[in-house]
């Protein structure tokens, strides 16, 4: 079984983001990058499936800057077999999700994968579109927000997280699956895995992307939280507090 | 808990390869997620975190710089970074890994027969067999050459007699590398737990390395077969070679402890408000923090260069002595200053600087005391030996 996993290099979710002076990008100084967490879950699941089946190949694909080889190397150290880097020097904010999906689909098509996995959204731009667009472009069914995935023969059984319930779906391979938390718990790359990854290949490809059809106008930090207000003191304050909670905060 | 970020004031990360950084970051995450949540409790209760042994083995942390026999085959810089991150968690955890890898697996690798290597190295890399290293005796610490422990030839093997003390991992070990005089020559023996006359007792009441097993080994007419002798070991230089290997890791580890203390002190000083401002805004506190950062950066540079020399096969034991001596000394000072910055809070185990401070007192003394390393270096530069 051939499994392709699409990953994205994103700022570490623990990083405090500062907006660059141009107002349209983030200041890269002091920012550490990681594999986007949902993508990392997808990588783990792919490796687990390969281990369960005892055969197959896990190919990790990423569109990003040359430095994204570090994130691809991390996936190889976890146990993926090889990687493809679609080099794009600009900011990921300059690309619309469909352009990203088109570039990924062009790279994935010749591989003829049985399964394509990716995170349900990237941790930086939160678009949550690439998986679905990719499925359309590859002409495969798409299963989103998947928290459980089993493969037997050519049949996949998945649990999708939907509002207040879990939906169990069966599908024939090939399919595209977007990973939700719970699908797998990413492992630590072992040191032997890291050493082995040095010998695995990262194929670099230049890509031509068309100009974005979305224009990023401005990035702004969320508004600062308004200061608190003391409504009164002692038990006399209770009516005012209840009123504030009911009518202002609307939490009662 | 706040995610730990390293300190890299001189952009030393640029001097590390991609895989060296990946190794460091992997162990860093492991320490954050698996060591930090429980290490304070283990220190308080004086228990070794047995539950982490399998996980460390699975990551490949044990004997990581050895080649083959299921070991990861990392270079010495990557190995040093592992030690740094482990000790950022706790000196006891790093000591466990140092002893297992540097003091037990290494001598088997270096002085052992092929049969001994095949028997022990994979099992030790997998964490299924734990090792200890018995050199120090109650009356022979800095002067190990005077050891009393003796091996005498017997039918089919040797009989060992003597006492070893301050032995990390000894109470839980499956095998001990015991150094004993055979016909007045120091030799190494792989003594498996089991034979009569091999007794271990844990040393209680430590205020340092509480999350580590420190014990004595008593050998009472302990018979070991011929196959227990490490054939390549001969003379005091053999155990000293092991100590040099482990000491290299300690030089890195000390930086880890210092980093933990600095990180905690910096964070605390920015949030602790006195006289209506964070104490980080006071000149005296800033001077302390800057002093810590400066010594950490110098220590990092020492270790990185030391590691590159070791990888090139050019390092001298005296260079290792200099780094161990300096880095542990500075780390201990940093831990004390961190405790000072934390004020009364620094004396509780809710914070980590007090734990590191206590741990580093042991690290200051073991694997060659600070003073002995001073004399080793003194002898090297003057050509006059002050203690032998």
Coordinates of C-alpha atoms in Angstrom, one line a residue:
Chain A
X1 CA 0.0 0.0 0.0
X2 CA 1.2 3.4 -0.9
X3 CA 0.4 6.2 1.5
X4 CA 1.1 9.8 0.8
X5 CA 1.0 12.3 3.7
X6 CA 0.9 16.0 3.0
X7 CA 2.6 18.1 5.7
X8 CA 3.2 21.8 6.3
X9 CA 6.0 23.6 8.1
X10 CA 4.3 26.0 10.5
X11 CA 5.5 28.2 13.4
X12 CA 5.6 26.2 16.6
X13 CA 2.2 26.5 18.2
X14 CA 3.9 27.5 21.4
X15 CA 5.6 30.5 19.7
X16 CA 4.4 34.0 20.4
X17 CA 3.7 35.4 17.0
X18 CA 4.6 39.0 16.1
X19 CA 3.3 40.6 12.9
X20 CA 6.0 41.9 10.6
X21 CA 6.2 45.7 9.8
X22 CA 4.6 45.0 6.4
X23 CA 1.4 44.0 8.3
X24 CA 1.0 41.0 6.0
X25 CA 3.4 38.4 7.3
X26 CA 4.8 37.3 10.6
X27 CA 8.2 38.3 11.9
X28 CA 10.3 35.2 11.5
X29 CA 13.0 36.1 14.0
X30 CA 13.0 33.8 17.0
X31 CA 10.2 31.7 15.5
X32 CA 10.8 27.9 15.7
X33 CA 9.1 25.8 13.1
X34 CA 7.4 22.4 13.4
X35 CA 5.3 19.9 11.4
X36 CA 1.8 21.2 11.7
X37 CA 0.3 19.2 14.6
X38 CA -2.7 17.6 12.7
X39 CA -0.3 16.7 9.8
X40 CA 2.0 15.1 12.4
X41 CA -1.0 13.0 13.5
X42 CA -1.5 12.0 9.8
X43 CA 2.2 11.0 9.5
X44 CA 1.9 8.8 12.6
X45 CA -1.2 7.1 11.4
X46 CA 0.4 6.4 8.0
X47 CA 3.4 4.8 9.7
X48 CA 1.2 2.8 12.0
X49 CA -0.8 1.5 9.0
X50 CA 2.4 0.5 7.2
X51 CA 3.6 -1.3 10.4
X52 CA 0.3 -3.1 10.8
X53 CA 0.2 -4.3 7.2
X54 CA 3.9 -5.2 7.3
X55 CA 4.4 -3.7 3.9
X56 CA 4.0 -0.5 1.9
X57 CA 5.5 2.8 1.5
X58 CA 4.9 6.1 3.3
X59 CA 5.8 9.2 1.2
X60 CA 5.7 12.6 2.8
X61 CA 5.1 15.6 0.6
X62 CA 5.4 19.3 1.5
X63 CA 5.1 22.6 -0.2
X64 CA 7.3 25.1 1.4
X65 CA 10.6 26.8 1.6
X66 CA 14.0 25.0 1.4
X67 CA 14.1 25.0 5.2
X68 CA 11.0 22.7 5.3
X69 CA 13.5 19.8 4.6
X70 CA 13.9 19.9 8.4
X71 CA 10.3 19.0 9.0
X72 CA 10.4 16.4 6.2
X73 CA 13.5 14.9 7.9
X74 CA 11.5 14.7 11.1
X75 CA 8.8 12.7 9.4
X76 CA 11.5 10.4 7.9
X77 CA 13.0 10.0 11.3
X78 CA 9.6 8.9 12.6
X79 CA 9.5 6.2 10.0
X80 CA 8.3 7.6 6.7
X81 CA 10.2 6.1 3.7
X82 CA 10.9 9.1 1.5
X83 CA 9.9 12.7 1.0
X84 CA 9.2 15.2 -1.7
X85 CA 9.7 18.9 -1.2
X86 CA 7.9 21.2 -3.5
X87 CA 10.0 24.3 -3.2
X88 CA 8.2 27.6 -2.9
X89 CA 10.2 30.5 -1.6
X90 CA 7.4 33.0 -0.9
X91 CA 5.2 33.2 2.2
X92 CA 2.5 30.6 2.4
X93 CA 0.1 33.5 2.8
X94 CA 0.7 34.4 -0.8
X95 CA -0.9 31.2 -2.0
X96 CA -4.5 30.4 -2.0
X97 CA -5.4 26.9 -0.8
X98 CA -6.5 25.7 -4.3
X99 CA -3.1 26.6 -5.7
X100 CA -1.4 24.6 -2.9
X101 CA -3.7 21.6 -3.6
X102 CA -3.0 21.8 -7.4
X103 CA 0.8 21.7 -6.8
X104 CA 0.4 18.8 -4.4
X105 CA -1.9 16.9 -6.7
X106 CA 0.5 17.2 -9.6
X107 CA 3.2 15.7 -7.4
X108 CA 1.0 13.0 -5.9
X109 CA -0.8 11.8 -9.1
X110 CA 2.2 9.9 -10.6
X111 CA 2.6 8.0 -7.3
X112 CA -0.9 6.5 -7.6
X113 CA -1.4 6.3 -3.9
X114 CA -4.0 4.1 -2.2
X115 CA -4.4 6.6 0.6
X116 CA -3.7 10.3 1.0
X117 CA -3.6 11.6 4.6
X118 CA -3.2 15.2 5.8
X119 CA -4.2 17.3 8.8
X120 CA -7.7 18.7 8.7
X121 CA -6.2 22.2 8.9
X122 CA -2.8 23.8 9.1
X123 CA -1.9 25.4 12.4
X124 CA -0.9 28.7 10.8
X125 CA -3.6 29.9 8.3
X126 CA -6.4 27.6 9.5
X127 CA -7.9 27.4 6.0
X128 CA -8.9 23.7 6.3
X129 CA -9.3 23.5 2.5
X130 CA -6.3 21.7 1.1
X131 CA -7.5 18.1 1.9
X132 CA -10.8 18.6 0.2
X133 CA -9.4 20.4 -2.8
X134 CA -6.8 17.7 -3.2
X135 CA -9.5 15.0 -3.2
X136 CA -11.4 16.7 -6.0
X137 CA -8.2 17.2 -8.0
X138 CA -7.2 13.5 -7.5
X139 CA -10.7 12.4 -8.1
X140 CA -10.9 10.5 -4.8
X141 CA -13.6 10.6 -2.1
X142 CA -12.7 12.8 0.8
X143 CA -13.3 11.9 4.5
X144 CA -12.8 14.9 6.8
X145 CA -12.3 15.2 10.6
X146 CA -11.3 11.6 10.9
X147 CA -10.5 10.4 14.5
X148 CA -10.3 6.7 13.7
X149 CA -9.2 4.8 10.6
X150 CA -8.9 1.1 9.9
X151 CA -7.9 -0.4 6.6
X152 CA -8.8 -4.0 5.6
X153 CA -8.0 -5.0 2.1
X154 CA -9.3 -2.3 -0.2
X155 CA -11.9 -1.1 2.4
X156 CA -11.4 1.7 4.9
X157 CA -13.6 2.2 7.9
X158 CA -13.4 5.6 9.5
X159 CA -15.0 7.5 12.3
X160 CA -15.8 11.1 11.5
X161 CA -16.4 13.6 14.3
X162 CA -19.6 15.5 13.5
X163 CA -21.5 17.8 15.7
X164 CA -22.3 16.0 18.9
X165 CA -21.9 12.5 17.3
X166 CA -19.6 10.1 15.6
X167 CA -20.3 9.0 12.1
X168 CA -19.0 5.7 10.9
X169 CA -18.2 5.5 7.2
X170 CA -16.9 2.8 4.9
X171 CA -15.1 3.7 1.7
X172 CA -13.2 2.0 -1.0
X173 CA -9.6 3.0 -1.5
X174 CA -8.2 5.2 -2.8
X175 CA -9.4 8.0 -0.6
X176 CA -8.2 11.2 1.0
X177 CA -8.5 11.5 4.8
X178 CA -8.1 14.6 6.9
X179 CA -6.9 13.9 10.4
X180 CA -8.5 15.1 13.5
X181 CA -7.1 14.8 17.0
X182 CA -7.4 11.2 18.3
X183 CA -6.5 9.5 15.1
X184 CA -3.0 8.7 16.4
X185 CA -0.6 9.9 19.0
X186 CA 2.6 11.0 17.3
X187 CA 5.7 9.1 18.4
X188 CA 9.1 10.5 19.3
X189 CA 11.5 10.0 16.5
X190 CA 14.0 7.5 17.8
X191 CA 17.7 8.3 17.6
X192 CA 18.2 5.3 15.3
X193 CA 15.3 6.6 13.2
X194 CA 17.1 10.0 13.0
X195 CA 20.3 8.2 11.9
X196 CA 18.4 6.1 9.4
X197 CA 16.6 9.3 8.0
X198 CA 20.0 10.7 7.0
X199 CA 20.1 8.0 4.3
X200 CA 16.5 8.5 3.1
X201 CA 15.9 10.7 0.1
X202 CA 14.2 14.1 0.0
X203 CA 13.4 14.8 -3.6
X204 CA 13.3 18.5 -4.3
X205 CA 11.1 19.9 -7.1
X206 CA 10.6 23.4 -8.3
X207 CA 7.0 24.3 -8.8
X208 CA 5.2 26.9 -10.8
X209 CA 2.3 28.3 -8.9
X210 CA -0.2 30.7 -10.4
X211 CA -0.7 34.0 -8.7
X212 CA -3.0 33.8 -5.7
X213 CA -6.7 34.5 -6.3
X214 CA -6.9 35.6 -2.7
X215 CA -5.3 38.8 -1.6
X216 CA -4.1 39.0 2.0
X217 CA -4.9 42.6 3.0
X218 CA -3.8 42.7 6.6
X219 CA -2.8 40.6 9.7
X220 CA -3.8 41.9 13.0
X221 CA -3.5 40.5 16.5
X222 CA -6.7 39.7 18.3
X223 CA -8.0 42.6 20.3
X224 CA -6.7 42.9 23.8
X225 CA -9.1 41.6 26.4
X226 CA -11.0 44.5 28.0
X227 CA -10.1 45.1 31.6
X228 CA -12.2 43.6 34.3
X229 CA -14.8 45.5 36.3
X230 CA -15.6 45.3 40.0
X231 CA -19.4 45.4 40.3
X232 CA -19.4 45.9 44.0
X233 CA -18.3 44.3 47.3
X234 CA -19.8 41.8 49.7
X235 CA -23.2 40.3 49.5
X236 CA -24.8 43.5 48.4
X237 CA -23.0 43.0 45.1
X238 CA -24.8 39.8 44.3
X239 CA -27.7 41.3 42.3
X240 CA -25.4 43.4 40.2
X241 CA -23.1 40.4 39.6
X242 CA -26.1 38.2 38.6
X243 CA -27.4 40.9 36.3
X244 CA -24.0 41.4 34.7
X245 CA -23.6 37.6 34.1
X246 CA -27.1 37.3 32.7
X247 CA -27.4 40.4 30.5
X248 CA -23.8 41.4 29.7
X249 CA -21.8 38.2 29.6
X250 CA -24.9 36.2 28.8
X251 CA -23.5 33.1 30.5
X252 CA -26.4 32.4 32.9
Chain B
X1 CA 3.4 23.8 31.6
X2 CA 5.3 26.3 29.6
X3 CA 7.3 24.7 26.7
X4 CA 11.0 24.9 27.3
X5 CA 13.1 26.8 24.8
X6 CA 16.8 26.5 24.8
X7 CA 19.2 29.4 25.2
X8 CA 21.2 30.1 22.1
X9 CA 22.7 33.6 22.5
X10 CA 25.6 33.0 20.1
X11 CA 23.6 31.2 17.4
X12 CA 25.4 28.0 18.1
X13 CA 22.5 26.1 16.5
X14 CA 24.0 27.2 13.2
X15 CA 27.1 25.1 14.0
X16 CA 24.9 22.0 14.6
X17 CA 23.9 19.6 11.8
X18 CA 20.2 19.0 11.0
X19 CA 20.3 15.6 12.7
X20 CA 22.2 16.9 15.8
X21 CA 19.4 19.5 16.2
X22 CA 16.7 16.9 15.6
X23 CA 18.3 14.6 18.3
X24 CA 18.4 17.5 20.7
X25 CA 14.8 18.6 20.0
X26 CA 13.5 15.1 20.3
X27 CA 15.2 14.6 23.7
X28 CA 14.0 18.1 24.8
X29 CA 10.4 17.2 24.0
X30 CA 10.8 13.9 25.8
X31 CA 12.1 15.6 28.9
X32 CA 9.4 18.2 28.9
X33 CA 6.6 15.6 28.4
X34 CA 7.9 12.6 30.3
X35 CA 10.5 13.7 32.9
X36 CA 9.3 17.1 34.1
X37 CA 5.8 16.1 35.3
X38 CA 7.1 13.5 37.8
X39 CA 10.7 14.3 38.5
X40 CA 9.9 16.6 41.5
X41 CA 7.9 13.8 43.1
X42 CA 10.7 11.3 42.6
X43 CA 13.2 13.6 44.1
X44 CA 11.0 14.3 47.1
X45 CA 10.3 10.6 47.6
X46 CA 13.9 9.5 46.8
X47 CA 12.8 7.1 44.1
X48 CA 14.3 6.4 40.7
X49 CA 11.8 6.8 37.8
X50 CA 12.0 3.2 36.7
X51 CA 9.1 3.8 34.3
X52 CA 11.3 6.0 32.1
X53 CA 14.0 3.4 31.5
X54 CA 12.0 1.6 28.7
X55 CA 11.1 4.9 27.1
X56 CA 14.7 6.2 27.1
X57 CA 15.8 2.9 25.6
X58 CA 13.1 3.0 22.9
X59 CA 14.3 6.5 22.0
X60 CA 17.8 5.1 21.7
X61 CA 19.3 7.2 24.5
X62 CA 21.4 4.4 26.1
X63 CA 24.8 4.0 24.6
X64 CA 23.8 6.3 21.8
X65 CA 27.3 7.1 20.7
X66 CA 28.3 3.5 20.2
X67 CA 28.2 1.8 16.8
X68 CA 26.4 -1.5 16.1
X69 CA 24.9 -3.9 18.7
X70 CA 21.6 -2.0 18.4
X71 CA 23.1 1.3 19.4
X72 CA 22.2 4.5 17.6
X73 CA 25.8 5.3 16.4
X74 CA 25.5 9.1 17.0
X75 CA 28.5 11.4 17.0
X76 CA 29.7 12.8 20.2
X77 CA 28.1 16.2 19.8
X78 CA 24.7 14.7 19.4
X79 CA 25.5 12.4 22.4
X80 CA 26.5 15.5 24.4
X81 CA 23.2 17.3 23.5
X82 CA 21.3 14.3 24.8
X83 CA 23.2 14.6 28.1
X84 CA 22.5 18.3 28.2
X85 CA 18.7 17.8 27.8
X86 CA 18.5 14.9 30.2
X87 CA 20.2 16.9 32.9
X88 CA 18.0 19.8 32.2
X89 CA 15.4 17.4 33.6
X90 CA 17.5 16.1 36.5
X91 CA 21.1 15.1 37.1
X92 CA 19.9 11.8 38.4
X93 CA 18.3 10.9 35.0
X94 CA 21.5 12.0 33.2
X95 CA 23.6 10.0 35.7
X96 CA 21.6 6.9 34.9
X97 CA 22.2 7.3 31.2
X98 CA 25.9 8.3 31.7
X99 CA 26.6 5.2 33.8
X100 CA 24.6 2.8 31.6
X101 CA 26.3 4.2 28.4
X102 CA 29.6 5.7 29.3
X103 CA 30.6 3.5 32.2
X104 CA 29.2 0.1 31.5
X105 CA 28.4 -0.2 27.8
X106 CA 31.5 1.7 26.8
X107 CA 34.0 -0.6 28.7
X108 CA 32.2 -3.7 27.3
X109 CA 32.5 -2.1 23.9
X110 CA 36.1 -1.1 24.4
X111 CA 37.6 -3.9 26.5
X112 CA 35.1 -6.7 26.1
X113 CA 35.2 -9.9 24.0
X114 CA 32.9 -10.3 21.1
X115 CA 30.9 -12.7 23.1
X116 CA 30.5 -10.2 26.0
X117 CA 29.5 -7.5 23.6
X118 CA 26.8 -9.6 21.9
X119 CA 25.5 -10.7 25.3
X120 CA 25.3 -7.3 26.9
X121 CA 25.2 -4.4 24.5
X122 CA 21.9 -5.0 22.8
X123 CA 20.2 -5.9 26.1
X124 CA 21.6 -2.8 27.6
X125 CA 20.6 -0.6 24.7
X126 CA 17.1 -2.0 25.0
X127 CA 17.1 -1.1 28.7
X128 CA 16.5 -4.8 29.6
X129 CA 19.8 -5.0 31.4
X130 CA 20.9 -2.2 33.7
X131 CA 24.6 -1.8 34.5
X132 CA 26.6 -0.2 37.2
X133 CA 30.3 0.7 37.5
X134 CA 32.2 -0.2 40.7
X135 CA 35.5 1.6 41.0
X136 CA 35.3 3.9 44.0
X137 CA 35.7 2.3 47.5
X138 CA 34.9 3.7 50.9
X139 CA 38.5 4.6 51.5
X140 CA 39.6 5.2 47.9
X141 CA 37.9 7.9 46.0
X142 CA 40.2 10.4 44.3
X143 CA 43.0 7.7 44.6
X144 CA 41.4 4.7 42.9
X145 CA 44.8 3.1 42.3
X146 CA 44.9 2.3 46.0
X147 CA 41.9 0.1 45.8
X148 CA 41.6 -2.8 48.2
X149 CA 39.2 -5.0 46.1
X150 CA 41.0 -8.2 45.0
X151 CA 40.4 -10.9 42.5
X152 CA 42.1 -14.2 43.0
X153 CA 42.3 -17.0 40.5
X154 CA 40.2 -20.0 41.3
X155 CA 39.2 -23.2 39.5
X156 CA 37.2 -22.1 36.4
X157 CA 37.2 -18.4 37.3
X158 CA 38.0 -15.8 39.9
X159 CA 36.9 -14.9 43.4
X160 CA 36.3 -11.3 44.2
X161 CA 36.5 -9.6 47.6
X162 CA 36.1 -6.0 48.6
X163 CA 33.6 -3.1 48.9
X164 CA 32.6 -0.5 46.3
X165 CA 30.7 2.6 47.4
X166 CA 28.8 5.5 45.8
X167 CA 27.8 3.3 42.9
X168 CA 25.1 4.7 40.7
X169 CA 22.4 2.1 39.6
X170 CA 24.0 -0.6 41.7
X171 CA 20.8 -1.7 43.6
X172 CA 18.9 -2.1 40.4
X173 CA 21.7 -3.4 38.2
X174 CA 21.8 -6.7 36.4
X175 CA 25.5 -6.5 35.9
X176 CA 28.3 -4.5 37.4
X177 CA 31.6 -3.7 35.9
X178 CA 33.8 -4.2 39.0
X179 CA 37.4 -3.1 39.0
X180 CA 39.7 -5.3 41.2
X181 CA 43.3 -6.1 41.4
X182 CA 44.4 -9.4 40.0
X183 CA 48.0 -10.1 40.8
X184 CA 48.3 -6.3 41.6
X185 CA 47.0 -5.3 38.2
X186 CA 43.6 -3.5 38.0
X187 CA 41.3 -5.5 35.8
X188 CA 37.6 -5.2 34.9
X189 CA 35.1 -7.9 35.7
X190 CA 31.5 -8.2 34.5
X191 CA 29.7 -9.4 37.7
X192 CA 26.2 -10.5 37.2
X193 CA 23.7 -10.2 40.0
X194 CA 22.9 -13.7 41.2
X195 CA 26.1 -15.3 42.4
X196 CA 26.5 -15.7 46.1
X197 CA 28.6 -12.9 47.6
X198 CA 27.3 -10.0 45.5
X199 CA 25.4 -7.8 47.8
X200 CA 24.1 -4.3 47.1
X201 CA 22.8 -1.8 49.7
X202 CA 21.2 1.5 48.8
X203 CA 22.7 4.6 50.4
X204 CA 19.9 6.5 52.2
X205 CA 19.6 10.0 53.4
X206 CA 21.1 11.8 50.4
X207 CA 20.1 15.5 49.9
X208 CA 21.5 15.2 46.4
X209 CA 20.7 13.0 43.4
X210 CA 17.6 11.8 45.3
X211 CA 16.0 10.5 42.1
X212 CA 19.0 8.3 41.5
X213 CA 20.0 4.9 42.9
X214 CA 23.3 5.3 44.8
X215 CA 24.5 2.2 46.5
X216 CA 27.4 0.2 47.8
X217 CA 28.4 -3.2 46.4
X218 CA 29.8 -5.8 48.8
X219 CA 31.8 -8.6 47.3
X220 CA 32.2 -11.5 49.7
X221 CA 34.0 -14.5 48.2
X222 CA 32.0 -13.7 45.0
X223 CA 32.9 -16.3 42.4
X224 CA 32.7 -15.3 38.7
X225 CA 33.5 -17.5 35.7
X226 CA 36.5 -16.9 33.4
X227 CA 34.2 -15.3 30.9
X228 CA 33.6 -12.4 33.4
X229 CA 37.0 -10.9 32.9
X230 CA 37.1 -8.0 30.4
X231 CA 40.1 -9.2 28.4
X232 CA 41.1 -5.8 27.1
X233 CA 41.2 -4.1 30.5
X234 CA 44.6 -3.7 32.1
X235 CA 45.8 -1.2 34.7
X236 CA 44.3 2.0 36.1
X237 CA 44.2 3.6 32.7
X238 CA 41.2 1.3 31.7
X239 CA 38.7 2.6 34.3
X240 CA 40.1 6.1 33.8
X241 CA 39.3 5.9 30.1
X242 CA 35.7 5.0 31.0
X243 CA 35.6 8.0 33.3
X244 CA 36.8 10.3 30.6
X245 CA 34.0 9.1 28.3
X246 CA 31.4 9.7 31.0
X247 CA 32.9 12.9 32.1
X248 CA 32.6 14.3 28.6
X249 CA 28.8 13.8 29.0
X250 CA 28.9 15.5 32.4
X251 CA 30.4 18.7 30.9
X252 CA 27.4 18.9 28.6
X253 CA 25.0 17.8 31.3
X254 CA 26.0 20.6 33.7
X255 CA 25.0 23.1 31.0
X256 CA 21.5 21.4 31.0
X257 CA 21.1 21.9 34.7
X258 CA 22.3 25.5 34.4
X259 CA 19.9 26.1 31.6
X260 CA 17.0 24.9 33.7
X261 CA 18.0 27.2 36.5
X262 CA 18.5 30.2 34.3
X263 CA 15.2 29.6 32.5
X264 CA 13.4 29.4 35.8
X265 CA 15.1 32.5 37.3
X266 CA 14.5 34.6 34.2
X267 CA 10.8 33.6 34.0
X268 CA 10.3 34.1 37.7
X269 CA 12.1 37.5 37.8
X270 CA 9.8 38.8 35.0
X271 CA 6.6 37.9 36.8
X272 CA 7.7 38.5 40.4
X273 CA 6.7 42.1 41.4
X274 CA 8.3 44.0 44.2
X275 CA 8.2 47.7 44.7
X276 CA 5.6 47.9 41.9
X277 CA 7.8 46.4 39.2
X278 CA 9.1 43.0 38.1
X279 CA 12.3 42.2 39.9
X280 CA 13.9 41.6 36.5
X281 CA 13.8 45.4 36.2
X282 CA 16.3 45.9 39.0
X283 CA 20.0 46.2 38.2
X284 CA 21.2 43.7 40.7
X285 CA 18.9 41.0 39.3
X286 CA 19.8 41.9 35.8
X287 CA 23.5 41.5 36.7
X288 CA 22.8 38.1 38.1
X289 CA 20.9 37.0 35.0
X290 CA 23.5 38.3 32.7
X291 CA 26.2 36.5 34.6
X292 CA 24.3 33.2 34.2
X293 CA 23.7 33.7 30.5
X294 CA 27.4 34.6 30.0
X295 CA 28.6 31.4 31.7
X296 CA 26.1 29.2 30.0
X297 CA 27.2 30.6 26.6
X298 CA 30.9 30.0 27.4
X299 CA 30.1 26.5 28.6
X300 CA 28.2 25.8 25.4
X301 CA 31.2 26.9 23.3
X302 CA 33.6 24.8 25.4
X303 CA 31.4 21.7 24.9
X304 CA 30.8 22.1 21.3
X305 CA 34.5 22.5 20.5
X306 CA 35.2 19.6 22.9
X307 CA 32.7 17.4 21.0
X308 CA 34.1 18.3 17.6
X309 CA 37.6 17.4 18.9
X310 CA 36.3 14.1 20.2
X311 CA 34.7 13.3 17.0
X312 CA 37.9 14.0 15.2
X313 CA 39.7 11.7 17.6
X314 CA 41.9 14.6 18.8
X315 CA 40.6 15.2 22.3
X316 CA 42.8 14.9 25.4
X317 CA 41.6 13.8 28.8
X318 CA 42.9 17.1 30.2
X319 CA 40.6 19.0 27.8
X320 CA 37.7 16.9 29.1
X321 CA 38.8 17.8 32.7
X322 CA 38.8 21.5 31.9
X323 CA 35.3 21.4 30.6
X324 CA 33.9 19.2 33.4
X325 CA 35.6 21.3 36.0
X326 CA 34.5 24.6 34.6
X327 CA 30.9 23.7 33.6
X328 CA 30.0 22.0 36.8
X329 CA 31.5 24.7 38.9
X330 CA 29.6 27.4 36.9
X331 CA 26.4 25.4 36.9
X332 CA 26.5 25.1 40.6
X333 CA 27.0 28.8 41.0
X334 CA 24.2 29.5 38.6
X335 CA 21.9 27.2 40.5
X336 CA 22.7 29.0 43.7
X337 CA 22.1 32.4 42.1
X338 CA 18.8 31.1 40.7
X339 CA 17.8 30.1 44.1
X340 CA 18.7 33.5 45.4
X341 CA 16.6 35.2 42.7
X342 CA 13.6 33.0 43.6
X343 CA 13.9 34.1 47.2
X344 CA 12.0 32.0 49.7
X345 CA 10.2 30.2 46.8
X346 CA 13.6 28.9 45.7
X347 CA 13.9 26.7 48.8
X348 CA 10.7 24.7 48.0
X349 CA 10.5 21.8 45.6
X350 CA 7.7 23.6 43.8
X351 CA 10.6 25.1 41.8
X352 CA 13.5 23.2 40.3
X353 CA 16.5 25.3 41.1
X354 CA 16.9 23.9 44.6
X355 CA 16.8 20.4 43.2
X356 CA 19.5 21.2 40.6
X357 CA 21.6 23.0 43.3
X358 CA 21.5 19.9 45.5
X359 CA 22.2 17.6 42.6
X360 CA 25.1 19.6 41.4
X361 CA 26.9 19.2 44.7
X362 CA 27.3 15.5 43.8
X363 CA 28.2 16.3 40.2
X364 CA 30.9 18.6 41.6
X365 CA 32.5 15.7 43.5
X366 CA 31.9 12.7 41.3
X367 CA 33.8 11.6 38.2
X368 CA 36.9 13.5 39.5
X369 CA 36.4 16.2 42.1
X370 CA 36.8 19.8 41.1
X371 CA 40.1 19.9 42.9
X372 CA 41.4 16.7 41.3
X373 CA 40.7 18.2 37.9
X374 CA 42.5 21.3 38.9
X375 CA 45.5 19.2 39.7
X376 CA 45.2 17.2 36.5
X377 CA 45.3 20.4 34.6
X378 CA 48.0 21.9 36.8
X379 CA 50.2 18.8 36.1
X380 CA 49.5 19.1 32.4
X381 CA 50.6 22.7 32.1
X382 CA 53.5 22.7 34.5
X383 CA 54.8 19.2 34.0
X384 CA 54.8 18.8 37.7
X385 CA 52.5 16.3 39.3
X386 CA 51.1 17.7 42.6
X387 CA 49.3 14.6 43.9
X388 CA 51.0 11.4 42.7

